[in-house]
Structures are given as structure tokens and as C-alpha cells.
Amino acid sequence: MRKPIIAGNWKLHKTVAESLELANTLKTSLAGTTDTEIIIAPVFTALGKVAEALAGSNIAVAAQNCYPEATGAFTGEVSPLLLKDIGCSHCIVGHSERRQIFGEADQFINAKAKALLAENLKVILCIGETLEERQGGKMYDVLTTQIKNSLKDISAADMQNIILAYEPVWAIGTGQTASDEQAEEAHAFLRGLLQGMFDPEVAEATRILYGGSVKPANVDGLMAQEDIDGTLVGGASLKAEDFSRIVQFKCS
Ligand code: PGA
């Protein structure tokens, strides 16, 4: 029994006032939701205020990134310690935009995951292939490498605090969602990998989210798939009405 998770990645959008407005609207409209975990990831500058506004609610707050050291001479960075300090409970790592635009590699992502776990924060670890990799028949190799390297030296016990997000790069922000079958195929493959790397219990318990152009119109079909345990939503998480509908997905 894996409790679904719907997470909103606000990326580089919204001022503090706009973030608070959206957070407060969601707090009211989703107050009755108990069967799905809800997470939102605002920009750094809004994190503290949004976490304060949502304290005690059913919406958890995530950062979109972190640096794997607690303190030190790391100009411009934010650590897991500081995220915890302002009321964050989760952090996204390994998003394809960080991999592609900022050149982040699995080893760095692994260090971030471990630093977050050390502060008892939950990790949303993103992985996913590019269109070129998929068309070149390398999708399974890419996913295997990303998972193995990003989860290096992470224990079965720590996996309770790791959420995976399969986000095919070609589906992010493009409007081109993976089909239900394409997404399920990748998720089932990832669950199989977890079984081999850890054990059947870890494979069974780990939540694997799908991300890439999730919208109210396609969430129900995705969530009906056996191995899809939630979604990581970018664009559609910026509108209260759309995100609320995604949280209230319907499985037939
Ligand atoms: P999208 O972004 O929903 O806008 O495609 C998803 C993500 O990057 O997490």
C-alpha cells in the first residue's frame, strides 16, 4: 500500500506575495485531502514564509535544490541544515534542469541526497532519459546508471525517506506527456531495479512519481497505472485550480 504523492515544482516562478497567495489558496481548497500526500516546492526566497503559512496543514514544503555541506565557504548555496531550519521537510535533487543547465552529475546528486538524509529530510530524486537516449535504445541503461549512481551507499532503511521521480526529459515542459503505457513501463523497470539493489520490501514500498507535462486532463490515466504512485507537476502546479484537480485525481 503506497500512499500517493502529488508534488508541485514551482521552478523559478512567483514572488513571495504570489507564492503565499497560491499556498494559502491550496491550503483551503485541499484541507480535506487525507488519502494523498501533497508537497509544494516554491523558490528559495519564498520557502520560509510559505512553510510558516502551511505549518500544521496537510501540505508539506520542499526546496528545489541544496548544497551537500551544512555550512562553509560556498557562496550562493543553501544547505539541508538551513532548509530544515525554515520548516522544509523535502528537497528535490537531480532535476533534469539541474543536470542539463547546471551540469550536475550523479555523484553530486548522490552527495546531496546523503546530506539531506543526514538532516532527516526527505529526498525527491529525479531521473529520466532524453529523447535522443530513448530513440537510441539507451533508455534502460541511462535509468540504471542514474539510479545506481544517485543511490550509491544509501541503505535500505534510508530508502524510506527517498521518493523517486521518473521524468523523461522530452516530456518536461513540452506538453508531450509520456503515454500511460510508456510511463508504466519505465516505472515497472525502476521498481525491478530497486528490488535487485535492495530487497522486495524496498521495491514494494518506494513511491515512484511520474513527471513531465502532467495536467488535469492526463493525471487520471497515469495514476491508474500500477507502478505510478504520484506525480511531480511543473507548469500545472502554478494554477490553484489545476493543481487541486491533479491532487484530486480519480482512479477508475
Ligand atoms: P512540467 O514540469 O509539468 O512543466 O512538464 C515537470 C517537472 O519539471 O518537474
XYZ file of C-alpha atoms and ligand atoms in Angstrom:
261
model
C 0.000 0.000 0.000
C 1.819 3.059 -1.240
C 0.197 6.380 -0.308
C 0.087 8.590 -3.409
C 2.104 11.797 -3.527
C 1.305 14.815 -5.674
C 4.138 17.337 -5.712
C 4.253 20.760 -7.362
C 7.578 22.109 -8.596
C 7.147 25.858 -8.967
C 10.613 26.261 -10.543
C 11.674 29.905 -10.976
C 8.219 31.417 -10.638
C 6.396 33.708 -8.223
C 7.341 36.451 -5.805
C 6.911 35.904 -2.065
C 3.453 37.536 -2.156
C 2.364 35.431 -5.150
C 3.729 32.264 -3.547
C 1.846 32.955 -0.320
C -1.339 33.607 -2.232
C -1.133 30.273 -4.084
C -0.076 28.372 -0.943
C -2.971 29.788 1.064
C -5.471 29.036 -1.698
C -4.266 25.425 -1.859
C -4.345 25.154 1.929
C -8.048 25.993 1.892
C -9.075 24.040 -1.194
C -7.146 20.877 -0.248
C -7.803 20.933 3.505
C -9.970 17.820 3.315
C -7.428 15.652 1.441
C -6.131 12.857 3.630
C -5.509 9.980 1.235
C -2.782 11.731 -0.783
C 0.420 13.423 0.386
C 0.739 16.932 -1.032
C 4.073 18.713 -1.451
C 4.882 22.092 -2.993
C 8.324 23.410 -3.914
C 8.460 27.229 -4.115
C 11.566 29.316 -4.894
C 14.144 29.716 -2.108
C 13.120 33.272 -1.258
C 9.525 32.222 -0.542
C 10.273 28.942 1.250
C 10.340 30.252 4.827
C 7.148 32.287 4.555
C 5.293 29.508 2.723
C 6.433 26.915 5.280
C 5.172 29.202 8.064
C 1.822 29.676 6.324
C 1.401 25.925 5.816
C 2.634 24.785 9.243
C 0.196 22.264 10.696
C -1.585 21.820 7.346
C -1.618 18.741 5.113
C 0.755 20.370 2.595
C 4.497 19.780 3.004
C 7.120 22.173 1.694
C 10.098 21.167 -0.424
C 13.160 23.023 -1.656
C 14.114 22.645 -5.312
C 17.836 22.216 -4.652
C 20.509 22.218 -1.948
C 24.268 22.018 -1.450
C 25.694 18.963 0.296
C 27.534 20.782 3.113
C 25.987 22.226 6.272
C 27.965 25.492 6.402
C 31.169 26.916 4.952
C 32.705 28.955 2.180
C 30.172 28.052 -0.508
C 28.980 31.384 -1.869
C 25.415 31.370 -3.071
C 24.485 27.931 -1.763
C 21.828 26.701 0.688
C 22.289 23.623 2.876
C 19.921 20.938 4.189
C 20.529 22.312 7.700
C 19.177 25.710 6.640
C 16.232 24.159 4.818
C 15.259 22.290 7.954
C 15.677 25.490 9.951
C 12.898 27.208 7.976
C 10.446 24.317 8.062
C 11.149 22.401 4.852
C 10.617 18.665 5.033
C 11.610 17.640 1.486
C 14.071 18.616 -1.239
C 14.148 17.832 -4.955
C 17.522 16.657 -6.279
C 18.685 15.638 -9.731
C 16.036 17.507 -11.681
C 16.859 17.388 -15.386
C 17.116 21.187 -15.496
C 19.879 20.999 -12.862
C 21.559 18.163 -14.755
C 21.341 19.885 -18.135
C 21.649 23.613 -17.411
C 23.986 23.393 -14.414
C 25.895 20.270 -15.384
C 25.075 18.314 -12.224
C 26.217 14.709 -12.309
C 25.048 11.650 -10.383
C 27.913 11.815 -7.890
C 26.982 15.349 -6.806
C 23.299 14.396 -6.677
C 24.205 11.408 -4.512
C 26.122 13.686 -2.127
C 23.089 15.986 -1.872
C 20.775 13.049 -1.154
C 23.047 11.810 1.621
C 23.367 15.288 3.147
C 19.570 15.638 3.179
C 19.086 12.209 4.764
C 21.627 13.138 7.443
C 19.335 16.043 8.405
C 16.274 13.779 8.336
C 14.891 15.498 5.276
C 13.077 13.569 2.571
C 14.568 13.414 -0.911
C 12.691 13.597 -4.201
C 15.250 12.128 -6.598
C 14.613 12.792 -10.287
C 15.852 10.639 -13.113
C 14.917 10.367 -16.766
C 16.199 9.893 -20.281
C 16.440 12.414 -23.124
C 14.664 11.891 -26.428
C 17.962 11.072 -28.086
C 18.720 8.416 -25.476
C 15.252 6.889 -25.811
C 15.389 6.845 -29.608
C 18.892 5.411 -29.489
C 17.653 2.476 -27.385
C 19.646 3.610 -24.348
C 16.762 4.412 -22.021
C 17.192 1.430 -19.705
C 20.954 1.880 -19.495
C 20.565 5.569 -18.680
C 17.968 4.931 -15.986
C 20.050 2.129 -14.498
C 23.177 4.287 -14.335
C 21.315 7.250 -12.871
C 19.626 5.168 -10.175
C 22.706 3.166 -9.221
C 24.993 6.192 -9.008
C 22.498 8.543 -7.379
C 21.605 5.983 -4.708
C 25.186 4.815 -4.103
C 25.805 3.892 -0.438
C 22.224 4.652 0.531
C 20.819 1.932 2.810
C 17.540 0.062 2.607
C 16.477 1.863 5.819
C 17.238 5.255 4.242
C 15.044 4.368 1.264
C 12.030 5.133 3.467
C 12.990 8.778 3.014
C 13.607 8.647 -0.725
C 10.905 9.312 -3.299
C 11.812 8.656 -6.925
C 10.524 10.798 -9.771
C 10.724 9.416 -13.295
C 10.745 12.444 -15.561
C 11.506 11.742 -19.213
C 13.321 14.905 -20.322
C 11.379 15.021 -23.599
C 8.115 15.322 -21.675
C 9.123 18.168 -19.336
C 7.526 21.488 -20.215
C 6.812 20.301 -23.746
C 3.148 19.384 -23.433
C 4.141 15.942 -24.699
C 3.302 13.611 -21.803
C 4.532 10.038 -21.849
C 1.618 7.742 -22.600
C 0.219 5.801 -19.647
C 1.905 2.691 -21.054
C 5.290 4.361 -21.624
C 5.281 5.740 -18.103
C 4.179 2.445 -16.536
C 6.840 0.546 -18.452
C 9.582 2.802 -17.061
C 8.154 2.713 -13.534
C 7.920 -1.076 -13.507
C 11.511 -1.234 -14.725
C 12.645 1.114 -11.938
C 10.834 -0.932 -9.307
C 12.595 -4.025 -10.620
C 15.929 -2.246 -10.275
C 15.156 -1.373 -6.655
C 14.399 -4.999 -5.969
C 17.819 -6.006 -7.249
C 19.664 -3.167 -5.471
C 17.843 -3.521 -2.140
C 15.107 -6.079 -1.481
C 11.464 -6.765 -2.399
C 10.194 -4.734 0.584
C 12.044 -1.601 -0.517
C 10.878 -2.094 -4.108
C 7.297 -2.515 -2.944
C 7.318 0.467 -0.560
C 9.182 3.124 -2.583
C 6.942 5.739 -4.153
C 7.799 6.427 -7.808
C 6.283 9.634 -9.195
C 5.846 10.461 -12.861
C 6.725 13.958 -14.076
C 6.502 15.638 -17.471
C 3.520 17.690 -18.678
C 1.113 16.299 -16.083
C -2.221 18.114 -16.282
C -5.797 17.657 -15.057
C -6.573 16.010 -18.422
C -3.982 13.222 -18.157
C -3.479 12.634 -14.432
C -6.273 10.073 -14.017
C -4.888 7.728 -16.667
C -1.361 7.969 -15.274
C -2.481 7.386 -11.686
C -4.440 4.299 -12.741
C -1.140 2.544 -13.587
C 0.053 0.004 -11.070
C 3.553 1.369 -10.546
C 2.785 5.094 -10.753
C 2.452 6.351 -7.190
C 2.072 10.046 -7.811
C 3.147 12.922 -9.979
C 5.702 15.734 -9.951
C 3.997 18.656 -11.634
C 5.670 21.745 -13.072
C 3.602 24.145 -15.172
C 0.190 22.952 -13.997
C 1.201 23.363 -10.332
C 1.265 27.146 -10.745
C -2.514 27.346 -11.061
C -4.513 26.517 -7.934
C -7.420 25.059 -9.848
C -5.294 22.751 -11.998
C -3.088 21.577 -9.142
C -6.121 20.924 -6.904
C -7.697 18.809 -9.623
C -4.443 16.861 -10.042
C -4.323 16.211 -6.280
C -7.910 15.013 -6.501
C -7.131 12.568 -9.317
C -9.681 9.875 -9.963
C -8.651 6.274 -10.479
C -11.191 4.178 -12.300
P 6.154 20.150 -16.383
O 7.454 20.012 -15.427
O 4.995 19.576 -15.608
O 6.008 21.632 -16.616
O 6.437 19.377 -17.603
C 7.660 18.870 -14.660
C 8.946 18.988 -13.885
O 9.917 19.541 -14.416
O 9.033 18.539 -12.734
